[in-house]
């Protein structure tokens, strides 16, 4: 009997053990091939949605197992793991698509705290960036234009003979590399020399812009530069590749060198609003000959910057182009940029604004002290017509007493929202009762700190086809919201987050109003007509990305979003919402909202973000060697 059972056990064991051993061997071989996949996925997940990080190990294990047997994945009953795998794959595809990375990580350089880097490292990176953008393109493409390209060096009060010699060398270098007709002109007087010392068939001198206007043809284009600038010899080539002879106004990325360090100036686009307040492209731009001739009779005793502003005002009939490549080394330093910033701070365009035309909407819960302080500060503003407070299940006795005291039924009205928290529905409810021409959505955990903050925002909305948002700071005076950009965590991120004020950036993003693709709903001034036309915030996004969704619909409708850093508020950021984020059901709800947003918008392109900036870094100091620049 014992022998019988022993033989039976051996047969049963071998029946089950043989396939198990075979499966283990197969899995080991396959897992050895997945080591690179594992490390890649780990890095990817850390750069994607932070909600996924706590499930990273589960997803990686499932990815390995199901890579061996697709049929097993198809029969998998665990929707959680299935959902996670789909999320990883989808977010990876969207991240690479948004950055033009084609599934392959690109080289990244990180700018230091002064927004600069070693000159040699920058030169190597810049060369690689320009070379990558030329791969696969016919360099002769677009060279059938009928015009001439002029490079005009604006000397201003004068230029010495040494600088002229350098300009002549630069001109000859560009002429040798270019495959289009090229002419060079110096506008200004020579100090300590004569023009006949610098003879060249393609190089000339003029003392007046009117003389140069007669030399310029309608089909020509002219690039304005300053003495001391170093122009990349491939500039004409990139203009050709971008069909530049058919564009009226062109700007480029730039950089400057100081103390053996390079400082990239990466522009966000051709922005007439930003240009009105500051010379953010440093008066280096290309202009079409026919546009130049059209502007000349309208201007008297003007500078090159005045010419650029006059052109940018004609948005309706102007074709504009930004080539996001650092092709020009400009002759500036930090002291000059500091002077330009100081002039921005003092610049103001006074617009008449109507009194009592803004309805303020504040959503609150149990932050009685914050709400009382906010109301005491904003109720003195003459532009505010009414304050509408939406109370969401307020429970504390202090809050209930405050709401009862301030509810006068005229200037301050209190509305009660007794459902679970839904930021979109609460704001829509109050906006439906607003009577002002403009609605200012304001969180109860904000506090104005700058003088004239509301007047600046009113100035920014202009004729009523703009939406404006202020600069929001954390209590430690670092940046919380400096405008928003699309693509961070597949939704949107805050520009220059955690930067200090004043910052050391060589741009003017935190000093002068500019166009952006998105603004936060924590402080948002919206004309009531626009809000009604867009049907308000989406109620299906109660806690997440409702402001991003609203801004995308607004931009799609032709509305400009203006970030105005002259208006400054403190923001304690989600002080009411943070306690609820620890609950598991809140995490699941936010993941559902994120899925809904991604399905609705996919990976929207940010038209006001330089494509060389890495969207995974809110500090704006990570620069990628992108292949997203197409022609």
XYZ file of C-alpha atoms in Angstrom:
631
model
C 0.000 0.000 0.000
C 2.782 2.445 0.859
C 4.546 1.695 -2.391
C 1.336 2.418 -4.313
C 0.878 5.829 -2.656
C 4.539 6.701 -3.164
C 4.286 6.027 -6.914
C 1.038 8.013 -7.089
C 2.606 11.001 -5.351
C 5.578 10.906 -7.715
C 3.307 10.865 -10.784
C 1.134 13.685 -9.469
C 4.180 15.737 -8.502
C 5.797 15.277 -11.886
C 2.510 16.159 -13.628
C 2.391 19.554 -11.874
C 6.094 20.190 -11.416
C 7.141 19.818 -15.051
C 5.055 22.742 -16.391
C 5.945 24.817 -13.322
C 9.665 24.305 -13.895
C 9.254 25.108 -17.602
C 7.280 28.261 -16.767
C 9.846 29.402 -14.212
C 12.670 28.937 -16.703
C 10.751 30.884 -19.369
C 9.901 33.672 -16.951
C 13.512 33.990 -15.813
C 14.711 34.354 -19.388
C 12.065 36.932 -20.200
C 12.617 38.887 -16.996
C 16.301 39.154 -17.800
C 15.302 40.949 -21.003
C 13.069 43.346 -19.068
C 15.702 44.890 -16.800
C 16.172 47.887 -19.090
C 12.402 48.229 -19.405
C 12.066 48.257 -15.624
C 14.591 51.049 -15.092
C 13.056 53.056 -17.900
C 9.564 52.689 -16.486
C 10.725 53.723 -13.046
C 12.192 56.964 -14.397
C 9.119 57.585 -16.495
C 6.654 57.102 -13.663
C 8.577 59.499 -11.450
C 8.080 62.164 -14.143
C 4.400 61.451 -14.661
C 1.342 61.680 -12.453
C 2.398 61.543 -8.762
C -0.771 59.578 -7.966
C 0.795 56.610 -9.750
C 3.956 56.488 -7.687
C 2.537 54.482 -4.781
C 1.491 51.729 -7.221
C 4.793 51.662 -9.107
C 5.906 48.232 -7.879
C 2.571 46.616 -8.730
C 2.588 48.088 -12.211
C 6.165 47.082 -12.935
C 5.560 43.515 -11.793
C 2.368 43.283 -13.825
C 4.128 44.762 -16.859
C 6.778 42.041 -16.707
C 4.316 39.204 -16.272
C 1.852 40.278 -18.935
C 4.644 40.999 -21.423
C 5.257 37.240 -21.429
C 1.684 36.197 -22.075
C -0.751 38.658 -23.719
C -3.574 36.143 -23.365
C -3.125 36.196 -19.607
C -3.502 39.981 -19.651
C -6.663 39.674 -21.723
C -8.138 37.270 -19.147
C -6.925 39.322 -16.181
C -9.812 39.979 -13.817
C -8.034 42.634 -11.747
C -9.225 45.884 -13.291
C -6.903 47.822 -10.980
C -3.729 46.377 -12.517
C -5.231 46.533 -15.983
C -6.105 50.177 -15.412
C -2.590 50.878 -14.176
C -0.923 49.323 -17.204
C -3.152 51.303 -19.538
C -2.321 54.487 -17.626
C 1.424 53.881 -17.875
C 1.267 53.196 -21.588
C -1.054 56.130 -22.287
C 0.871 58.651 -20.224
C 4.174 57.583 -21.743
C 2.811 58.056 -25.257
C 1.304 61.433 -24.358
C 4.468 62.674 -22.651
C 6.679 61.834 -25.598
C 4.142 63.161 -28.118
C 3.809 66.465 -26.259
C 7.576 66.947 -26.287
C 8.242 65.591 -29.757
C 10.545 62.966 -28.270
C 9.314 60.036 -30.385
C 9.709 57.668 -27.459
C 13.420 58.418 -27.033
C 14.668 60.591 -24.166
C 16.701 63.594 -25.283
C 19.612 65.392 -23.736
C 18.644 67.841 -20.993
C 20.676 70.656 -19.485
C 19.730 72.263 -16.176
C 20.315 75.975 -15.696
C 21.775 77.041 -12.370
C 20.184 79.418 -9.876
C 21.349 82.381 -11.969
C 19.662 80.821 -15.045
C 23.027 80.373 -16.705
C 25.529 77.603 -17.371
C 29.131 77.079 -18.403
C 29.900 78.640 -21.782
C 31.479 75.473 -23.185
C 28.550 73.283 -22.112
C 26.121 75.725 -23.717
C 28.103 75.846 -26.974
C 28.054 72.056 -27.250
C 24.352 71.885 -26.463
C 23.451 74.709 -28.861
C 25.374 73.083 -31.692
C 23.631 69.768 -31.094
C 20.244 71.480 -30.992
C 20.788 73.286 -34.292
C 22.199 70.173 -35.945
C 19.236 68.059 -34.823
C 16.814 70.548 -36.339
C 18.532 70.258 -39.728
C 18.525 66.457 -39.862
C 16.426 65.115 -42.687
C 15.735 68.498 -44.280
C 16.850 69.758 -47.647
C 18.942 72.841 -46.951
C 18.082 74.188 -50.397
C 14.375 74.168 -49.627
C 12.750 77.588 -49.839
C 15.731 79.173 -51.612
C 13.648 80.069 -54.674
C 12.601 83.401 -53.124
C 12.763 86.516 -55.235
C 13.986 88.882 -52.534
C 17.218 89.776 -50.785
C 17.949 89.355 -47.105
C 19.408 92.415 -45.413
C 21.159 92.462 -42.049
C 21.054 95.956 -40.612
C 23.363 96.829 -37.716
C 21.794 99.753 -35.861
C 24.710 101.825 -34.554
C 22.628 104.532 -32.884
C 24.838 107.483 -31.886
C 27.874 105.982 -33.598
C 30.191 103.046 -34.105
C 33.975 102.855 -33.912
C 36.185 101.480 -36.661
C 37.140 98.335 -34.696
C 33.497 97.304 -34.410
C 33.082 97.949 -38.113
C 35.933 95.579 -38.891
C 34.270 92.893 -36.753
C 30.953 93.466 -38.531
C 32.623 93.084 -41.890
C 34.072 89.714 -40.847
C 30.675 88.584 -39.563
C 28.990 89.669 -42.780
C 31.511 87.821 -44.914
C 31.071 84.631 -42.865
C 27.288 84.736 -43.236
C 27.577 85.556 -46.938
C 29.850 82.557 -47.557
C 27.425 80.140 -45.833
C 24.225 81.574 -47.261
C 22.594 80.370 -50.469
C 20.407 83.435 -50.925
C 21.150 87.040 -51.953
C 22.579 88.847 -48.914
C 23.274 92.549 -48.217
C 24.660 94.185 -45.080
C 24.225 97.740 -43.914
C 25.422 99.780 -40.929
C 22.982 102.499 -39.890
C 24.908 105.246 -38.104
C 28.098 107.288 -38.172
C 31.619 105.866 -37.892
C 33.756 107.302 -35.120
C 37.466 107.528 -35.840
C 37.361 106.154 -39.359
C 35.986 106.522 -42.860
C 33.528 104.354 -44.732
C 35.900 103.811 -47.663
C 38.178 101.847 -45.332
C 35.598 99.046 -45.312
C 34.924 98.433 -48.959
C 32.780 95.416 -49.880
C 30.230 94.853 -52.645
C 27.754 93.573 -50.066
C 28.500 95.983 -47.209
C 27.391 99.607 -47.077
C 26.840 102.491 -44.638
C 23.843 104.804 -44.280
C 23.304 107.618 -41.803
C 19.535 107.781 -41.981
C 16.781 105.176 -41.989
C 15.007 106.981 -44.804
C 17.972 106.287 -47.071
C 17.870 102.636 -46.135
C 14.135 102.540 -46.855
C 14.817 103.480 -50.480
C 17.335 100.642 -50.808
C 14.961 97.996 -49.388
C 12.630 96.216 -51.823
C 9.083 95.065 -51.047
C 10.049 91.388 -51.369
C 13.176 91.776 -49.227
C 13.446 91.044 -45.534
C 15.673 92.860 -43.058
C 17.068 91.626 -39.764
C 17.872 94.351 -37.229
C 20.894 93.738 -34.977
C 23.275 95.776 -32.856
C 27.049 96.173 -33.139
C 28.727 93.512 -31.030
C 26.079 90.880 -31.809
C 27.263 87.533 -33.114
C 24.891 86.042 -35.686
C 24.946 82.342 -36.489
C 25.758 81.812 -40.165
C 22.778 79.416 -40.410
C 20.261 82.179 -39.673
C 19.317 82.680 -43.371
C 18.970 78.915 -43.749
C 16.491 78.613 -40.872
C 14.538 81.572 -42.225
C 14.268 79.745 -45.544
C 13.160 76.514 -43.899
C 10.425 78.438 -42.085
C 9.238 80.191 -45.268
C 10.427 83.454 -43.735
C 10.125 85.511 -46.921
C 6.354 85.101 -46.635
C 6.258 86.251 -42.993
C 5.915 89.872 -41.942
C 7.559 89.711 -38.515
C 10.081 87.145 -37.174
C 11.875 86.829 -33.829
C 14.448 84.311 -32.600
C 15.779 82.891 -29.353
C 18.995 84.502 -28.145
C 21.724 84.244 -25.527
C 24.512 86.346 -24.086
C 27.885 85.611 -22.513
C 29.126 87.186 -19.305
C 32.110 86.068 -17.183
C 32.482 82.835 -19.196
C 28.875 81.865 -18.509
C 26.074 81.614 -21.054
C 22.555 82.878 -20.363
C 19.895 81.576 -22.794
C 16.972 83.885 -23.592
C 14.207 81.511 -24.667
C 11.164 83.423 -25.862
C 7.576 82.214 -25.502
C 6.421 83.552 -28.871
C 5.498 86.758 -30.681
C 3.504 88.460 -27.936
C 2.218 92.015 -28.589
C 1.024 92.309 -24.972
C 4.439 91.498 -23.519
C 6.193 93.701 -26.080
C 4.044 96.656 -25.058
C 5.547 96.650 -21.567
C 9.102 95.466 -22.223
C 11.560 94.924 -25.058
C 11.673 91.192 -24.376
C 13.218 90.344 -27.781
C 15.801 93.150 -27.349
C 14.835 94.801 -30.686
C 16.350 91.925 -32.675
C 13.800 90.926 -35.286
C 13.141 90.396 -38.984
C 10.757 92.584 -40.941
C 9.362 92.271 -44.422
C 10.169 95.073 -46.872
C 6.571 95.909 -47.760
C 5.648 96.148 -44.065
C 8.631 98.418 -43.447
C 7.507 100.763 -46.229
C 3.928 100.742 -44.931
C 5.026 101.730 -41.411
C 7.464 104.497 -42.399
C 4.894 107.263 -43.139
C 3.150 106.599 -39.808
C 6.259 107.101 -37.654
C 8.397 110.165 -37.000
C 11.645 110.301 -35.027
C 11.206 106.663 -34.101
C 13.514 103.966 -32.759
C 13.727 100.369 -33.956
C 11.639 99.322 -30.932
C 8.943 101.849 -31.954
C 8.941 100.241 -35.391
C 8.468 96.776 -33.866
C 5.601 97.944 -31.637
C 3.852 99.621 -34.548
C 4.047 96.387 -36.520
C 2.794 94.240 -33.636
C -0.260 96.465 -33.163
C -1.460 95.432 -36.626
C -2.359 91.888 -35.554
C -5.148 91.423 -38.077
C -3.043 91.665 -41.232
C 0.372 90.631 -39.883
C 1.882 87.162 -40.277
C 4.233 86.536 -37.373
C 6.768 83.814 -36.676
C 8.923 82.762 -33.748
C 11.889 80.523 -34.576
C 12.744 78.898 -31.211
C 16.446 78.485 -31.874
C 19.286 80.446 -30.205
C 20.792 81.906 -33.363
C 21.946 85.275 -32.026
C 24.446 86.122 -29.320
C 23.411 89.602 -28.263
C 25.670 92.279 -26.847
C 24.034 92.827 -23.420
C 24.828 92.089 -19.773
C 22.973 91.769 -16.477
C 23.249 95.458 -15.667
C 21.362 96.380 -18.845
C 18.673 93.777 -18.146
C 18.290 95.126 -14.592
C 17.719 98.641 -15.984
C 15.111 97.287 -18.389
C 13.326 95.550 -15.500
C 13.279 98.733 -13.454
C 11.648 100.553 -16.343
C 9.009 97.816 -16.572
C 8.079 98.260 -12.895
C 7.408 101.956 -13.415
C 5.539 101.561 -16.719
C 1.778 101.803 -16.547
C -0.918 102.480 -19.109
C -3.762 104.258 -17.394
C -7.134 103.071 -18.605
C -10.424 104.439 -17.377
C -12.433 101.775 -15.634
C -16.001 101.835 -14.497
C -16.766 101.751 -10.820
C -18.928 98.984 -9.438
C -18.565 96.643 -12.413
C -16.933 93.568 -10.802
C -18.702 90.755 -8.979
C -16.346 88.826 -6.678
C -17.120 85.124 -6.172
C -15.552 83.384 -3.157
C -16.012 79.693 -2.357
C -15.377 78.820 1.288
C -15.916 76.192 3.970
C -14.574 76.697 7.489
C -11.765 79.256 7.064
C -13.452 82.064 8.997
C -10.274 83.988 9.818
C -8.988 83.905 6.237
C -12.361 84.868 4.784
C -12.780 87.789 7.176
C -9.320 89.154 6.359
C -9.926 88.811 2.608
C -13.277 90.608 2.703
C -11.891 93.447 4.809
C -9.226 94.061 2.166
C -11.226 93.786 -1.045
C -14.408 95.577 0.001
C -12.569 98.913 -0.140
C -11.924 98.538 -3.876
C -14.171 100.985 -5.816
C -14.397 98.672 -8.844
C -16.149 95.934 -6.851
C -19.931 95.972 -7.118
C -20.748 92.955 -4.983
C -19.225 89.996 -3.161
C -20.919 86.619 -3.478
C -19.826 83.969 -0.967
C -20.637 80.294 -1.521
C -20.539 78.306 1.711
C -19.965 74.573 1.252
C -21.204 72.624 4.291
C -19.705 75.029 6.819
C -19.759 73.384 10.251
C -17.807 75.522 12.700
C -19.711 77.937 14.904
C -17.207 80.703 14.114
C -17.861 80.385 10.391
C -21.629 80.295 10.763
C -21.549 83.436 12.920
C -19.322 85.259 10.427
C -21.559 84.406 7.487
C -24.570 85.625 9.408
C -22.882 88.924 10.260
C -21.616 89.812 6.790
C -24.720 88.722 4.835
C -26.359 92.089 4.232
C -28.223 90.950 1.114
C -26.865 93.745 -1.087
C -23.094 94.260 -1.206
C -22.255 90.896 0.380
C -24.496 87.916 -0.310
C -24.091 84.402 1.090
C -25.224 81.327 -0.808
C -25.243 77.820 0.652
C -24.117 74.740 -1.258
C -25.038 71.653 0.788
C -23.692 68.998 -1.615
C -20.233 67.394 -1.631
C -17.451 69.775 -2.662
C -17.624 70.717 -6.339
C -15.589 73.791 -7.191
C -17.117 74.063 -10.653
C -20.755 73.906 -9.544
C -20.189 76.304 -6.665
C -18.652 78.953 -8.908
C -21.277 78.428 -11.604
C -24.010 78.861 -8.998
C -22.627 82.207 -7.841
C -21.823 83.420 -11.361
C -25.428 82.847 -12.369
C -26.499 85.395 -9.741
C -23.741 87.936 -10.491
C -24.749 91.338 -11.871
C -21.322 92.872 -12.616
C -19.859 93.150 -16.105
C -16.844 91.138 -14.927
C -16.582 88.227 -12.497
C -13.555 87.792 -10.276
C -13.226 84.217 -8.996
C -11.188 84.319 -5.807
C -10.194 81.634 -3.315
C -10.734 82.357 0.356
C -7.092 81.491 1.096
C -5.735 84.443 -0.915
C -4.692 87.906 0.214
C -3.819 90.982 -1.940
C -0.415 92.454 -1.103
C 0.358 94.923 -3.926
C -1.035 98.397 -4.377
C -3.389 98.853 -7.323
C -3.614 95.090 -7.941
C -7.214 95.186 -9.168
C -6.626 98.167 -11.458
C -3.778 96.262 -13.116
C -6.054 93.279 -13.786
C -8.772 95.544 -15.174
C -6.192 97.107 -17.480
C -5.170 93.624 -18.658
C -8.666 92.539 -19.725
C -8.763 95.606 -21.974
C -11.711 95.671 -24.351
C -13.361 92.621 -22.784
C -11.916 89.861 -24.978
C -9.242 88.894 -22.464
C -9.099 86.946 -19.218
C -6.557 88.053 -16.613
C -4.847 86.440 -13.652
C -2.369 87.820 -11.062
C 0.951 86.640 -9.663
C 0.365 84.367 -6.656
C 3.029 83.921 -4.002
C 3.399 81.460 -1.166
C 3.624 82.946 2.341
C 7.430 82.632 2.104
C 7.288 84.950 -0.939
C 8.231 82.303 -3.516
C 6.177 81.931 -6.694
C 3.119 79.683 -6.614
C 1.507 80.858 -9.869
C 3.298 82.783 -12.592
C 0.866 81.781 -15.311
C 0.443 78.148 -16.347
C 1.765 75.947 -19.130
C 0.303 72.784 -20.638
C 1.865 69.334 -20.447
C 3.005 69.041 -16.823
C 1.681 65.718 -15.457
C -0.491 65.575 -18.594
C -2.506 68.579 -17.388
C -0.752 71.870 -16.604
C 1.977 73.280 -14.395
C 2.759 76.650 -12.843
C 5.412 78.735 -14.571
C 8.485 79.543 -12.430
C 7.048 77.744 -9.409
C 9.086 78.157 -6.190
C 11.230 80.880 -7.772
C 12.229 83.712 -5.488
C 11.180 87.329 -5.981
C 13.053 89.137 -7.413
C 14.243 86.234 -9.543
C 17.514 86.025 -11.457
C 15.958 85.050 -14.778
C 17.068 86.999 -17.841
C 13.484 87.051 -19.137
C 10.654 89.355 -18.046
C 7.959 86.756 -17.333
C 7.546 87.771 -13.664
C 7.702 91.508 -14.351
C 5.533 92.384 -17.358
C 2.090 91.162 -18.515
C 2.225 88.401 -21.116
C 0.022 85.905 -22.903
C -0.222 82.374 -21.519
C -2.135 79.223 -22.388
C -3.691 78.748 -18.969
C -4.430 80.563 -15.703
C -5.306 79.268 -12.256
C -8.876 79.472 -10.978
C -7.652 80.641 -7.567
C -7.709 84.255 -8.802
C -9.280 84.763 -12.213
C -10.905 87.894 -13.677
C -13.340 86.961 -16.454
C -15.791 89.145 -18.393
C -19.257 87.804 -17.584
C -20.206 87.518 -21.254
C -17.243 85.236 -21.945
C -18.048 83.085 -18.923
C -21.660 82.687 -20.012
C -20.731 81.976 -23.626
C -18.421 79.165 -22.462
C -21.094 77.747 -20.088
C -18.853 78.224 -17.079
C -16.720 75.561 -15.433
C -17.235 71.864 -16.197
C -19.176 70.235 -13.283
C -17.576 66.879 -14.150
C -14.294 68.306 -12.843
C -15.207 69.110 -9.225
C -11.722 69.113 -7.659
C -9.178 69.008 -10.465
C -8.248 70.892 -13.659
C -11.534 72.764 -14.039
C -9.580 75.993 -14.561
C -7.374 74.349 -17.201
C -10.436 73.002 -19.010
C -12.085 76.436 -18.927
C -8.949 78.152 -20.251
C -8.580 75.666 -23.103
C -12.153 76.337 -24.176
C -11.568 80.078 -23.899
C -8.413 79.976 -26.039
C -10.229 77.809 -28.565
C -12.886 80.527 -28.778
C -10.349 83.235 -29.599
C -9.972 84.699 -26.083
C -6.529 85.843 -24.904
C -5.304 84.831 -21.447
C -3.153 87.522 -19.797
C -0.924 86.879 -16.815
C -0.211 90.181 -15.033
C 2.612 89.976 -12.447
C 2.046 93.586 -11.386
C -0.990 92.350 -9.436
C 0.351 90.279 -6.522
C -1.594 88.137 -4.049
C -0.542 85.662 -1.383
C -2.015 82.176 -1.732
C -2.047 79.434 0.888
C -3.046 76.902 -1.842
C -5.880 74.422 -1.184
C -5.962 74.965 2.559
C -9.527 73.570 2.686
C -8.964 70.743 0.218
C -5.671 69.350 1.556
C -7.167 67.451 4.548
C -9.534 65.557 2.261
C -6.723 64.438 -0.064
C -5.598 61.895 2.533
C -8.812 59.931 2.026
C -8.711 57.006 -0.405
C -12.005 57.875 -2.076
C -10.656 61.378 -2.791
C -7.668 59.853 -4.598
C -9.937 57.664 -6.698
C -12.183 60.604 -7.540
C -9.236 62.725 -8.660
C -7.918 59.875 -10.804
C -11.321 59.610 -12.489
C -11.314 63.350 -13.135
C -7.806 63.141 -14.557
C -8.881 60.338 -16.878
C -11.868 62.390 -17.993
C -9.677 65.427 -18.686
C -7.144 63.373 -20.673
C -9.865 61.745 -22.767
C -11.406 65.154 -23.417
C -8.229 67.053 -24.350
C -5.514 64.483 -24.988
C -2.139 66.252 -25.080
C -2.962 69.864 -26.043
C -0.142 71.942 -27.481
C 1.017 74.997 -25.588
C 1.368 77.860 -28.058
C 2.937 80.159 -25.460
C 5.743 77.925 -24.211
C 9.151 77.632 -25.814
C 9.440 74.053 -27.198
C 12.992 73.794 -25.875
C 11.759 73.943 -22.253
C 11.110 70.611 -20.537
C 7.437 70.454 -19.492
C 8.259 68.163 -16.561
C 10.038 70.998 -14.712
C 7.965 73.910 -13.390
C 11.057 75.972 -12.600
C 11.583 76.517 -16.365
C 15.289 75.767 -15.935
C 15.424 72.426 -17.765
C 16.164 72.733 -21.493
C 15.784 69.759 -23.803
C 17.488 69.148 -27.105
C 14.080 68.896 -28.744
C 13.173 67.580 -32.157
C 9.740 69.156 -31.803
C 10.725 72.080 -34.038
C 9.300 71.170 -37.429
C 9.307 73.037 -40.726
